[in-house]
Short mmCIF file of C-alpha atoms in Angstrom, two decimals:
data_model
loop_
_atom_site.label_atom_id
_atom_site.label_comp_id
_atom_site.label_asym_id
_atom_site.label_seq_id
_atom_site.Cartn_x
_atom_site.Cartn_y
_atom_site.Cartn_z
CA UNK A 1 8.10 57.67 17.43
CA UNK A 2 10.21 57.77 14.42
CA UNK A 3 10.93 54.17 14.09
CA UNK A 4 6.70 53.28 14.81
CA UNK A 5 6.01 50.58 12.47
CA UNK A 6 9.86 50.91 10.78
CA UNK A 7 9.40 46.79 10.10
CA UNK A 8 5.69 45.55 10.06
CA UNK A 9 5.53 41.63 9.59
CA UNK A 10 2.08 40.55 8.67
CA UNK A 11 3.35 37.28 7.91
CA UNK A 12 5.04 36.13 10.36
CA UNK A 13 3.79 33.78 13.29
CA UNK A 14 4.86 33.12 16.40
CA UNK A 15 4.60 29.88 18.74
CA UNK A 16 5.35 29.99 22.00
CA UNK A 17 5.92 27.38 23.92
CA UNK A 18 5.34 26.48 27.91
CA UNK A 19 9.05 25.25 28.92
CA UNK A 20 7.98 24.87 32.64
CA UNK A 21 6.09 21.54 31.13
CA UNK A 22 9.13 19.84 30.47
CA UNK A 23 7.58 19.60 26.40
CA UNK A 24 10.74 17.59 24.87
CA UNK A 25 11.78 19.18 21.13
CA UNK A 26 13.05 16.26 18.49
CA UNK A 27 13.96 16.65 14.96
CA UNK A 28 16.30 14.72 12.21
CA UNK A 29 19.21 15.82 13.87
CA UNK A 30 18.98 16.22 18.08
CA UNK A 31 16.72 15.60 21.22
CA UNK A 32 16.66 19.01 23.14
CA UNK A 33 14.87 18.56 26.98
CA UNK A 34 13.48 21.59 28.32
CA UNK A 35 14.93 21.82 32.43
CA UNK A 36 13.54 24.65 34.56
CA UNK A 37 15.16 25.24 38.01
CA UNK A 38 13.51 27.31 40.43
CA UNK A 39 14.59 30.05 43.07
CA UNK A 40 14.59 29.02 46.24
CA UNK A 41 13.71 32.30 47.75
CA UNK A 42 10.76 33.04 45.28
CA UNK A 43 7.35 33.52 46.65
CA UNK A 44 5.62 33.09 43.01
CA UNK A 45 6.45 30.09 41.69
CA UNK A 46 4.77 31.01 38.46
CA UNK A 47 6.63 34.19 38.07
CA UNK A 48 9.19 34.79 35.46
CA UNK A 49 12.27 35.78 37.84
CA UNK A 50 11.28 32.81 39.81
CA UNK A 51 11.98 30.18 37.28
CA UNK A 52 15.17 30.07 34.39
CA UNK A 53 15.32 27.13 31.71
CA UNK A 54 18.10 24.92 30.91
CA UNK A 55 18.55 22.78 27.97
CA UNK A 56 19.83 19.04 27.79
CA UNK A 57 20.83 18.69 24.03
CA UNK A 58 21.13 15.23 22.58
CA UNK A 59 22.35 14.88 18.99
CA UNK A 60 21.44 11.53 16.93
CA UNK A 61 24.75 9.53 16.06
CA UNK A 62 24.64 9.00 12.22
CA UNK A 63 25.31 6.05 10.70
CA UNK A 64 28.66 4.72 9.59
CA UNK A 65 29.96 4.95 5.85
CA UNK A 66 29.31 2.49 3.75
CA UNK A 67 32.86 0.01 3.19
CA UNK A 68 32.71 -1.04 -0.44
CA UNK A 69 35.26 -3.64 -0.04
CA UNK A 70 33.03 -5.24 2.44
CA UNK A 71 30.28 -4.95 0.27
CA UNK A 72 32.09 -6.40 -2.80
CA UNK A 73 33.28 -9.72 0.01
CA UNK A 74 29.82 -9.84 0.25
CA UNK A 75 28.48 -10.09 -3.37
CA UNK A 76 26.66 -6.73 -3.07
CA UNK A 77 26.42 -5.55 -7.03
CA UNK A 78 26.93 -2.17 -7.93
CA UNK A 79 23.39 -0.45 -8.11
CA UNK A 80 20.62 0.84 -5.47
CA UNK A 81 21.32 -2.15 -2.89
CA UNK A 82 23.94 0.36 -1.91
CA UNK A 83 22.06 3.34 -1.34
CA UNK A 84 19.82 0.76 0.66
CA UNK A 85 22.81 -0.45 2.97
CA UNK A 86 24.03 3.36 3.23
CA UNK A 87 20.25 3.90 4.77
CA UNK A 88 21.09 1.31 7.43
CA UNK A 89 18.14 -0.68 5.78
CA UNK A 90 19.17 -4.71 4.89
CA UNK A 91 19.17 -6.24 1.70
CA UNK A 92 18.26 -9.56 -0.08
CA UNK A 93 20.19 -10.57 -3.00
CA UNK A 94 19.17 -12.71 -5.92
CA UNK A 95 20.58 -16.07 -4.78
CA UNK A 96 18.49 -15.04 -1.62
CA UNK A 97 21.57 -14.19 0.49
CA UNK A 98 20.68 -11.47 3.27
CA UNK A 99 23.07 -8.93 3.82
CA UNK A 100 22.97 -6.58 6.85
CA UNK A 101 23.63 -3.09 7.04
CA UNK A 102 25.73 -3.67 10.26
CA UNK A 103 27.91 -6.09 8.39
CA UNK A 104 29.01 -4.27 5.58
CA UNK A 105 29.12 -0.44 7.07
CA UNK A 106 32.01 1.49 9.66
CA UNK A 107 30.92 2.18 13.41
CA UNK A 108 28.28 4.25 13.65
CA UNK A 109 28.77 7.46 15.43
CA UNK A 110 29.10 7.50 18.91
CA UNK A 111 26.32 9.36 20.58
CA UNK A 112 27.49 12.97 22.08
CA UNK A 113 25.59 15.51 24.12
CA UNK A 114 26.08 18.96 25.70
CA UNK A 115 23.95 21.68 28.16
CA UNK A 116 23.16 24.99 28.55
CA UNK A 117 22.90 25.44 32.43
CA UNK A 118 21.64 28.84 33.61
CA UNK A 119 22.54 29.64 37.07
CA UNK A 120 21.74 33.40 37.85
CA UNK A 121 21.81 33.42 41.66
CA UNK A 122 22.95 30.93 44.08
CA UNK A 123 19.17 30.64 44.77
CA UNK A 124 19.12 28.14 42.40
CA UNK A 125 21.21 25.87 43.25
CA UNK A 126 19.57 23.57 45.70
CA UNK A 127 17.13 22.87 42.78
CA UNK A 128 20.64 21.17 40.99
CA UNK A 129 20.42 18.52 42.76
CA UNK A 130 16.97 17.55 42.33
CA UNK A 131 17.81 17.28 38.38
CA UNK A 132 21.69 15.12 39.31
CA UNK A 133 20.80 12.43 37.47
CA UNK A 134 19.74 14.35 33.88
CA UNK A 135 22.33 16.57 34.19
CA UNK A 136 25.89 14.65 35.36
CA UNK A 137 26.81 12.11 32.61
CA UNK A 138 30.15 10.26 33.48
CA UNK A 139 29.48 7.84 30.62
CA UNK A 140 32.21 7.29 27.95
CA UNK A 141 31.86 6.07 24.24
CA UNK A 142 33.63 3.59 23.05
CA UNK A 143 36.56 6.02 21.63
CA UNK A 144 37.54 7.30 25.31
CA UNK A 145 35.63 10.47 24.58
CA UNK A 146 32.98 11.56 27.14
CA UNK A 147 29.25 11.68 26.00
CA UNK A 148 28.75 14.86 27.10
CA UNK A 149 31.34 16.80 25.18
CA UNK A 150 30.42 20.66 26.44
CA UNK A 151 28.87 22.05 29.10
CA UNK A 152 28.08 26.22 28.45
CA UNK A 153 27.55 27.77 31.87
CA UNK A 154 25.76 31.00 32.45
CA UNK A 155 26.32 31.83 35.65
CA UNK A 156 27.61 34.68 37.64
CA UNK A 157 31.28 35.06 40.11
CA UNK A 158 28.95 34.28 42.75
CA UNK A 159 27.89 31.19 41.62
CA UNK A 160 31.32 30.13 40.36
CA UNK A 161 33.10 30.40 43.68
CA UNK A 162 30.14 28.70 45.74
CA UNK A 163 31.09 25.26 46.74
CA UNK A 164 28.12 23.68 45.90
CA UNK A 165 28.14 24.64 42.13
CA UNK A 166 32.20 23.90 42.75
CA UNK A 167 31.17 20.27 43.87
CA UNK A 168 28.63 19.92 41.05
CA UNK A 169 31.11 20.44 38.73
CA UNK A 170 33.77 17.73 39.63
CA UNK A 171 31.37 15.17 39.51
CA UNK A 172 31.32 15.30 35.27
CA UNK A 173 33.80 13.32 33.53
CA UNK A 174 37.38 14.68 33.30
CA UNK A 175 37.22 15.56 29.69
CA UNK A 176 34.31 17.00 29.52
CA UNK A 177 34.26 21.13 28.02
CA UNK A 178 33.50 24.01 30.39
CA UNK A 179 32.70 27.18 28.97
CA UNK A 180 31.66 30.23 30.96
CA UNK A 181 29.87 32.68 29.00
CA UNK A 182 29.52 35.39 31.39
CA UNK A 183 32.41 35.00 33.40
CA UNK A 184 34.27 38.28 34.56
CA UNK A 185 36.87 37.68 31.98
CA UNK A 186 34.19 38.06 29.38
CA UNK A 187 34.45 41.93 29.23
CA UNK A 188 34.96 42.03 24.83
CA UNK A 189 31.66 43.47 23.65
CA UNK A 190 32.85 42.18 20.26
CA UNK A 191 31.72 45.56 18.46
CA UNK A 192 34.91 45.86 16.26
CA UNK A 193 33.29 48.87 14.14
CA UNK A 194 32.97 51.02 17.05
CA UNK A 195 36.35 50.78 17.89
CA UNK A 196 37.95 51.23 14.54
CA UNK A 197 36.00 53.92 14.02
CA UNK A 198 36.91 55.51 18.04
CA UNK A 199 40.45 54.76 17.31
CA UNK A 200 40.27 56.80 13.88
CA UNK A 201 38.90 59.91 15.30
CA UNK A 202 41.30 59.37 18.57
CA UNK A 203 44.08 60.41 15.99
CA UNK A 204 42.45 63.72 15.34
CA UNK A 205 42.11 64.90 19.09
CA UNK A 206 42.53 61.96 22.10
CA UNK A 207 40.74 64.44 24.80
CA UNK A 208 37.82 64.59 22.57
CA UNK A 209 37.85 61.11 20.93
CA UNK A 210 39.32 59.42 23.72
CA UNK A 211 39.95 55.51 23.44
CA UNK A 212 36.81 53.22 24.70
CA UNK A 213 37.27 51.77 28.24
CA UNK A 214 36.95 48.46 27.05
CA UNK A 215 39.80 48.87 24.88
CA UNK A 216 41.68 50.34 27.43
CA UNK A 217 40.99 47.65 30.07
CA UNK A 218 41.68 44.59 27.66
CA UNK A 219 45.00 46.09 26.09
CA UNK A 220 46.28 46.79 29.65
CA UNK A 221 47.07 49.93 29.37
CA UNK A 222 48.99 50.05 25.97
CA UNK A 223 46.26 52.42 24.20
CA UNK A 224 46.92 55.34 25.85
CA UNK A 225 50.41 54.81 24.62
CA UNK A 226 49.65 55.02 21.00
CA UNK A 227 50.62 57.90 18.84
CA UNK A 228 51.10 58.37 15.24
CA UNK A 229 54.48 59.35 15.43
CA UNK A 230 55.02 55.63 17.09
CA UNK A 231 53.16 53.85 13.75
CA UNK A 232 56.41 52.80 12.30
CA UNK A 233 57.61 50.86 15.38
CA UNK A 234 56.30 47.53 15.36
CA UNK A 235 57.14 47.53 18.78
CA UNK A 236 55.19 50.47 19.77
CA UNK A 237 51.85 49.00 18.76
CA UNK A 238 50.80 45.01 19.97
CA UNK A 239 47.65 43.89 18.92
CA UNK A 240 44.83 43.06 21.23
CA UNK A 241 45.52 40.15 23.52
CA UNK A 242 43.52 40.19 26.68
CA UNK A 243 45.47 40.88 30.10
CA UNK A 244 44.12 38.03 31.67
CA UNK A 245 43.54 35.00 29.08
CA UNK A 246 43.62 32.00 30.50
CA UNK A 247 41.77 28.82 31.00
CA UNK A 248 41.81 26.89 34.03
CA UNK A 249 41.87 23.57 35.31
CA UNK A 250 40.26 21.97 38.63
CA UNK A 251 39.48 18.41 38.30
CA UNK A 252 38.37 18.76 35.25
CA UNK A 253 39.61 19.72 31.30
CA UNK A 254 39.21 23.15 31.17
CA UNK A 255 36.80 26.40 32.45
CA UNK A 256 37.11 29.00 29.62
CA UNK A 257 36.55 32.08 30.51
CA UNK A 258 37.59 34.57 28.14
CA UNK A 259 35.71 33.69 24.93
CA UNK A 260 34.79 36.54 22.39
CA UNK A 261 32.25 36.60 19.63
CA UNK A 262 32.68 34.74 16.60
CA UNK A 263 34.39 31.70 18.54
CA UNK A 264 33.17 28.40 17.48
CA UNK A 265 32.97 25.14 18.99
CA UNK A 266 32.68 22.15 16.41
CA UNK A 267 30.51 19.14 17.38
CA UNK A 268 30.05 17.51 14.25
CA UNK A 269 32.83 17.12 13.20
CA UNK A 270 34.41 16.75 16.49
CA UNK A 271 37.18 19.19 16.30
CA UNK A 272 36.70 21.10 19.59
CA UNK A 273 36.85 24.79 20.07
CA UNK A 274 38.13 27.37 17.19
CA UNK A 275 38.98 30.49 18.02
CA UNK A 276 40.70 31.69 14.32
CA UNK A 277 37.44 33.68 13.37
CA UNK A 278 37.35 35.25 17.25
CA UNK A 279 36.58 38.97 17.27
CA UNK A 280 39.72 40.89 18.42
CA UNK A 281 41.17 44.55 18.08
CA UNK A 282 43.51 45.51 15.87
CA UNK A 283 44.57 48.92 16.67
CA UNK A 284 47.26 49.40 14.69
CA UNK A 285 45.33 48.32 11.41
CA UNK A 286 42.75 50.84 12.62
CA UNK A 287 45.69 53.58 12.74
CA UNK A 288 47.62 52.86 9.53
CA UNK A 289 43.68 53.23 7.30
CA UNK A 290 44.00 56.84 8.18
CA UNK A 291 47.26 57.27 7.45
CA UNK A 292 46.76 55.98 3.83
CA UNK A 293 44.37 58.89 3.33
CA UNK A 294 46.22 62.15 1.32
CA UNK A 295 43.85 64.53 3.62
CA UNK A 296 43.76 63.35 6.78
CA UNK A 297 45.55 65.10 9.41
#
C-alpha cells in the first residue's frame, strides 16, 4: 500500500493495438509487419497463451549522397538545385537541360531487414511454415550482403534442438545474424550494482555476504577464491569472462548465445554487433574501492 498512487499520470494515453489483425506499422524510417503464430495444442484460439507475435522489420534504404563533381559535369550551379537533387527530386536548368537525381547522386542504400521470431514451445512451430514465405529471405543486395541482416530468436533449448526449427533455420542465407536472446548461455542478469555492492560487503564476512550465484556460475568458480590478502596478485583475480562463450556455426554465420545487456547491434551504419559497452563484472575493481577507504576493515 505504500507505493498506491507513488506515480499518477493523468496525461498520458495509451493505444493499444489488435496485432492478431496483421495492422502493418510505417513511418519515415521502417515497415514493421505484425506476425502472430498460434499453438497448436490451444483450445482458445483467442486466448493470450494461445497466440505470440512476431515482427518482420523493414527499414527504408536512403538515398545516395549527392556527387558534386557529377553535378558540376552536369552544369548544376551552386544554389538550392542541390538541395533539390539531394531530395531525389529532378531539376530543370535555365538553358532547359533536365538533370536527374539518379544521374548525379551515389547508389542508394541497399534495402536491409531483420525479425523478431518468438518461439515459446515447440507448439508453435507447425504454424512456421504456414508464414515460409514472409519469413525466409535468401535474397542478396547488390554488395553480397544478405537483405535480412539479423534474425533475434526468442526461443527456448527445446525449441533450439528440435529439427524442425533446426531445418527452418538453414534455409536463410549463409550470412545472415542469429542471435538467441534467451538461450541457456544467457544466465548475466546484467545488474552490475548488485554485485559491486555483494562483493563489497563479501570482504567484511563471506558466510554472511556470500558471493551471488550468478557470479559464481559465470566466473567458474574463481570467486570463492578471492581474498583480500590475494588483491595485489594480478594473477589471483581475472575479470569476468563467461565459462562458456562461444558462438556457433551450423550452416549458417553465427548463433550467439551469450549476449549481455548493453550489447549493440548497428544497422545503420552497418557495422554489425558491438559488444565494447557489454555489461560485465569486474570483481577486482569492486575489491580495490574498499580498500581505498581509511576505515574499512
Amino acid at each position: 500500500m505504500s507505493m498506491k498512487k507513488f506515480v499518477v499520470l493523468k496525461s498520458l494515453q495509451l493505444k493499444t493495438v489488435d496485432c492478431t489483425l496483421s495492422q502493418d506499422f510505417e513511418d519515415s524510417v521502417m515497415n514493421v509487419k505484425c506476425l502472430p503464430l498460434y499453438s497448436t495444442k490451444a483450445n482458445d484460439t483467442n486466448s493470450q497463451e494461445s497466440v505470440v507475435i512476431s515482427y518482420v522489420c523493414t527499414l527504408k534504404p536512403r538515398p545516395g549522397p549527392l556527387n558534386l563533381e557529377k553535378c558540376v559535369e552536369h552544369g548544376v550551379p551552386p544554389g538550392p538545385l542541390l538541395g533539390l537533387l539531394k531530395n531525389g527530386i529532378d531539376v530543370t536548368l535555365e538553358n532547359g537541360t533536365v538533370v536527374k537525381s539518379a544521374d548525379v547522386s551515389e547508389p542508394n542504400e541497399n534495402p536491409l531487414s531483420f525479425i523478431f521470431l518468438d518461439i515459446p514451445s515447440v507448439e508453435f512451430l507447425d504454424n512456421l511454415e504456414k508464414h515460409h514465405e514472409l519469413l525466409v529471405n535468401t535474397r542478396i543486395n547488390p554488395d553480397k550482403t544478405p537483405e535480412l541482416a539479423l534474425m533475434v530468436h526468442f526461443a527456448p533449448a527445446e525449441v533450439l534442438s528440435n529439427n524442425v526449427y533446426k531445418t527452418f533455420l538453414e534455409k536463410f542465407a549463409p550470412s545472415t545474424q542469429h542471435i538467441f536472446l534467451n538461450a541457456a548461455q544467457n544466465t548475466f542478469s546484467g545488474y552490475i550494482a548488485a554485485h559491486r555492492i555483494q562483493y563489497q560487503l563479501n570482504q567484511l564476512n563471506p558466510k554472511v555476504f556470500p558471493i551471488l550465484a550468478e557470479a559464481t556460475n559465470l566466473l567458474g568458480g574463481l570467486s570463492s577464491k578471492m581474498k583480500k590478502t590475494k588483491l595485489d596478485d594480478e594473477d589471483a583475480v581475472n575479470e569476468m569472462e563467461p565459462v562458456s562463450r562461444h558462438s556457433e556455426s551450423s550452416g549458417f554465420e553465427q548463433r550467439l548465445n551469450d549476449l549481455s545487456t548493453m550489447s549493440v547491434y548497428h544497422l545503420r551504419p552497418r557495422k554489425g554487433l558491438d559488444r565494447t559497452s557489454e555489461a560485465k563484472l569486474q570483481p577486482s575493481e569492486y575489491i580495490n574501492e574498499t580498500q581505498i577507504l581509511p576505515d574499512f576493515p
